[in-house]
Coordinates of C-alpha atoms and ligand atoms in Angstrom, one line a residue:
M74 CA 61.6 14.8 29.0
A75 CA 59.7 15.6 25.8
E76 CA 60.6 12.0 24.6
L77 CA 58.9 10.5 27.7
Q78 CA 55.6 12.3 27.2
R79 CA 55.1 11.2 23.5
D80 CA 52.0 9.0 22.9
P81 CA 53.2 5.5 22.0
I82 CA 50.3 5.1 19.5
T83 CA 50.9 7.2 16.4
R84 CA 48.1 8.7 14.3
S85 CA 48.5 6.2 11.5
D86 CA 48.4 3.3 14.1
F87 CA 45.1 4.7 15.4
L88 CA 43.6 4.9 12.0
G89 CA 44.8 1.4 11.2
F90 CA 43.0 0.1 14.3
G91 CA 39.9 1.9 13.3
V92 CA 39.9 0.3 9.8
L93 CA 40.6 -3.1 11.2
G94 CA 37.8 -2.8 13.7
A95 CA 35.3 -1.8 11.0
I96 CA 36.3 -4.8 8.9
M97 CA 36.0 -7.2 11.8
G98 CA 32.6 -5.7 12.7
A99 CA 31.4 -6.2 9.1
I100 CA 32.6 -9.8 9.0
L101 CA 30.7 -10.6 12.3
T102 CA 27.5 -8.6 11.5
I103 CA 26.7 -9.0 7.7
P104 CA 26.3 -12.8 7.5
P105 CA 23.8 -13.2 10.4
V106 CA 21.8 -10.1 9.2
A107 CA 21.8 -11.4 5.6
F108 CA 20.6 -14.8 6.9
V109 CA 17.8 -13.3 8.9
L110 CA 16.7 -11.0 6.1
S111 CA 17.1 -13.5 3.3
P112 CA 13.4 -14.6 3.1
V113 CA 12.3 -10.9 3.2
I114 CA 14.8 -10.0 0.4
K115 CA 13.7 -12.9 -1.7
T116 CA 10.0 -12.3 -1.2
N117 CA 9.6 -8.6 -1.3
I118 CA 12.6 -7.5 -3.4
L119 CA 13.4 -10.4 -5.8
G120 CA 9.8 -11.6 -6.0
Q121 CA 10.9 -15.1 -5.2
S122 CA 9.7 -17.5 -2.5
D123 CA 10.6 -20.7 -0.7
V124 CA 7.0 -21.8 -1.1
D125 CA 6.5 -24.8 -3.4
P126 CA 5.4 -23.3 -6.8
G127 CA 2.9 -26.1 -7.6
W128 CA -0.9 -26.0 -7.7
V129 CA -2.9 -26.4 -4.5
E130 CA -6.6 -27.3 -4.3
V131 CA -8.9 -24.7 -2.8
G132 CA -12.4 -26.2 -3.0
S133 CA -15.5 -26.5 -5.2
V134 CA -16.6 -23.2 -6.8
A135 CA -20.3 -24.4 -6.3
E136 CA -19.7 -23.7 -2.6
V137 CA -19.0 -20.0 -3.1
K138 CA -22.0 -18.2 -1.7
E139 CA -24.3 -15.9 -3.7
N140 CA -23.6 -12.5 -2.2
E141 CA -20.8 -12.9 0.3
P142 CA -17.3 -14.2 0.2
S143 CA -16.5 -17.8 1.2
V144 CA -13.4 -18.7 3.0
F145 CA -11.3 -21.8 2.2
Q146 CA -8.3 -23.2 4.2
I147 CA -5.4 -24.3 2.0
E148 CA -1.8 -25.5 2.7
F149 CA 1.3 -24.6 0.8
P150 CA 4.5 -26.8 1.3
I151 CA 7.6 -24.7 2.0
D152 CA 11.3 -25.5 2.3
Q153 CA 13.1 -23.4 4.9
A154 CA 16.7 -23.3 5.9
Y155 CA 15.7 -23.2 9.5
G156 CA 14.7 -26.0 11.8
T157 CA 16.4 -29.1 13.2
K158 CA 15.5 -31.9 10.9
H159 CA 18.0 -32.5 8.1
I160 CA 16.6 -33.7 4.8
Q161 CA 19.9 -33.6 3.0
E162 CA 19.0 -37.1 1.5
E163 CA 15.9 -35.5 -0.1
V164 CA 17.8 -32.4 -1.4
P165 CA 21.4 -33.8 -1.8
E166 CA 22.5 -30.8 -3.9
S167 CA 21.6 -28.4 -1.1
P168 CA 24.6 -27.1 0.9
R169 CA 22.1 -26.2 3.7
S170 CA 19.9 -28.3 5.9
L171 CA 16.3 -27.8 4.8
E172 CA 13.1 -28.7 6.5
R173 CA 9.7 -29.0 4.8
F174 CA 6.9 -27.2 6.5
T175 CA 3.4 -26.4 5.6
I176 CA 2.0 -22.9 5.5
R177 CA -1.7 -22.7 6.2
N178 CA -3.5 -19.8 4.4
A179 CA -7.1 -18.7 4.1
V180 CA -8.3 -17.8 0.7
W181 CA -11.4 -15.6 0.2
V182 CA -13.4 -16.4 -2.9
S183 CA -16.3 -14.3 -4.0
W184 CA -18.3 -13.6 -7.2
K185 CA -17.4 -10.3 -8.7
A186 CA -19.8 -7.4 -8.0
P187 CA -19.8 -5.1 -11.1
I188 CA -18.7 -1.5 -10.3
K189 CA -21.5 1.0 -10.8
T190 CA -19.4 4.1 -9.9
Q191 CA -15.7 4.1 -9.5
G192 CA -14.5 5.5 -6.2
R193 CA -11.2 7.2 -5.5
Q194 CA -8.7 6.0 -3.0
G195 CA -9.7 7.4 0.4
S196 CA -13.2 8.5 -0.8
G197 CA -15.0 5.4 0.5
G198 CA -14.5 2.9 -2.3
D199 CA -16.5 1.9 -5.4
E200 CA -20.3 1.7 -5.6
L201 CA -21.1 -1.9 -6.4
A202 CA -24.0 -3.8 -8.0
A203 CA -25.1 -7.2 -6.8
A204 CA -22.5 -10.0 -7.3
E205 CA -23.0 -12.2 -10.4
R206 CA -23.0 -16.0 -9.8
P207 CA -22.8 -17.9 -13.1
A208 CA -26.1 -19.6 -14.1
I209 CA -24.3 -22.8 -15.1
L210 CA -23.7 -23.6 -11.4
D211 CA -27.5 -24.1 -11.0
Q212 CA -27.3 -26.9 -13.6
K213 CA -24.1 -28.7 -12.5
T214 CA -21.2 -28.6 -10.1
E215 CA -18.6 -30.5 -12.2
G216 CA -17.8 -31.7 -15.7
F217 CA -17.4 -28.1 -17.0
T218 CA -16.3 -27.4 -20.6
Q219 CA -13.4 -25.1 -21.3
S220 CA -15.7 -22.2 -22.2
E221 CA -17.7 -22.7 -19.0
R222 CA -14.5 -22.8 -16.9
E223 CA -13.4 -19.5 -18.5
E224 CA -16.8 -17.9 -17.8
I225 CA -16.6 -19.0 -14.1
M226 CA -13.0 -17.7 -13.7
S227 CA -14.0 -14.3 -15.3
K228 CA -16.5 -13.8 -12.5
L229 CA -14.4 -15.0 -9.5
N230 CA -12.4 -12.9 -7.0
V231 CA -9.7 -15.1 -5.5
L232 CA -8.1 -13.1 -2.7
S233 CA -5.4 -13.5 -0.1
N234 CA -6.6 -13.0 3.5
S235 CA -3.4 -11.1 4.3
C236 CA -4.2 -7.4 4.7
A237 CA -2.3 -5.3 2.2
H238 CA -1.1 -3.0 5.0
L239 CA 1.0 -5.2 7.3
G240 CA -0.4 -8.7 6.7
C241 CA -3.0 -9.3 9.4
P242 CA -5.8 -11.7 8.5
V243 CA -8.9 -9.9 7.4
R244 CA -12.5 -11.0 8.2
W245 CA -15.8 -10.5 6.4
F246 CA -18.6 -8.6 8.2
P247 CA -21.9 -9.5 6.5
D248 CA -23.9 -6.6 8.1
Q249 CA -21.4 -4.0 6.8
K250 CA -20.7 -6.0 3.6
L251 CA -17.1 -5.3 4.1
F252 CA -13.8 -7.0 4.9
L253 CA -12.3 -5.5 8.1
C254 CA -8.7 -5.9 9.2
P255 CA -8.7 -6.1 13.0
C256 CA -5.2 -4.7 13.4
H257 CA -5.6 -1.1 12.2
G258 CA -9.1 -0.9 10.7
G259 CA -8.4 -1.5 7.0
L260 CA -11.6 -1.9 5.0
Y261 CA -12.2 -3.6 1.6
D262 CA -15.3 -4.4 -0.4
I263 CA -16.5 -7.8 -1.7
N264 CA -14.1 -7.5 -4.7
G265 CA -11.2 -6.9 -2.4
G266 CA -11.2 -3.2 -3.5
Y267 CA -9.8 -0.6 -1.1
V268 CA -12.5 1.2 0.9
G269 CA -10.7 2.9 3.8
G270 CA -8.0 2.8 6.5
P271 CA -4.2 2.5 6.3
P272 CA -3.8 -0.1 3.5
P273 CA -2.1 1.4 0.5
R274 CA -4.2 -0.6 -2.0
G275 CA -6.9 -3.3 -2.4
M276 CA -6.4 -6.9 -1.2
Y277 CA -3.8 -9.1 -2.9
R278 CA -5.3 -11.3 -5.7
Y279 CA -4.0 -14.7 -6.7
T280 CA -2.6 -14.3 -10.2
Q281 CA -2.5 -18.1 -10.8
A282 CA -6.0 -19.5 -10.3
E283 CA -8.0 -21.9 -12.4
V284 CA -11.2 -24.0 -12.3
R285 CA -10.8 -27.5 -13.6
E286 CA -13.3 -30.0 -15.0
D287 CA -14.0 -31.4 -11.5
G288 CA -15.4 -28.0 -10.6
K289 CA -12.7 -27.3 -8.1
L290 CA -10.6 -24.1 -7.9
Y291 CA -6.8 -24.4 -7.8
V292 CA -4.2 -21.7 -7.0
K293 CA -0.4 -21.2 -7.0
H294 CA 1.3 -19.0 -4.4
E295 CA 1.6 -15.9 -6.6
Y296 CA -0.2 -12.6 -6.1
D297 CA -0.8 -9.4 -7.9
A298 CA 1.1 -6.7 -6.1
G299 CA -0.9 -3.9 -7.8
P300 CA -0.3 -1.8 -10.9
E301 CA 2.7 0.1 -9.4
H302 CA 4.6 -3.2 -8.8
R303 CA 3.3 -5.3 -11.7
E304 CA 6.4 -4.9 -13.9
K305 CA 8.4 -6.7 -11.2
G306 CA 6.4 -9.9 -11.8
P307 CA 4.6 -12.1 -9.3
Q308 CA 4.8 -11.0 -5.7
E309 CA 4.0 -12.4 -2.3
P310 CA 2.3 -10.6 0.6
Y311 CA 4.2 -9.7 3.8
V312 CA 2.6 -12.8 5.5
V313 CA 2.4 -16.0 3.5
Ligands
LIG552 FE1 -4.5 -4.4 8.2 FE2 -2.9 -2.6 9.3 S1 -2.5 -4.7 9.0 S2 -4.9 -2.3 8.5

């Protein structure tokens, strides 16, 4: 009688099924999750990006206004392992099918406003003097020498329009003389410095930016992630 009531599945069988189930679950779950998170891991953890690393033209620095930021639209080419169009013939060494897209970004460019009094995070930001537009731009708009280009660059803020909180596009409000993020109310000054709201820092700055002889500004898709992340190298915002 006791023989008939015994459970046909032993304790070691039960544990074996559990281990097998866990292995099968991992095999089915990890690859898709890794695929979905791959761009995030590359961008935010490894500091890499699928965006083309070349220079992109922004526009003429002579167009940057005197006392308010100017916005320029730019396009970065990007190769993504999503999409339907195979370009294996263009990237034969790639084991994946890639498609070339274009990412459209807005770049905010302004003349630096010297800081009169340094503010502290959360205390309303820095007190700023009037922005300084280089005098050379009153004489010419192209044909700049090396030293003139260096002077222009030393006075330029070249900022991403992706908010440093969660990446929403920021807008300039001339009456308040502030950038405002419409998502959660983040505020920044004309230099991109933090003024208030949830962002943990000021706006992302382009670390690779240069003015050339033709008077135009060029950038690469690399940003300063702030002092606490600087040792990790170039970073990208949450939204490219
Ligand atoms: Fe800009 Fe939240 S995304 S304040």
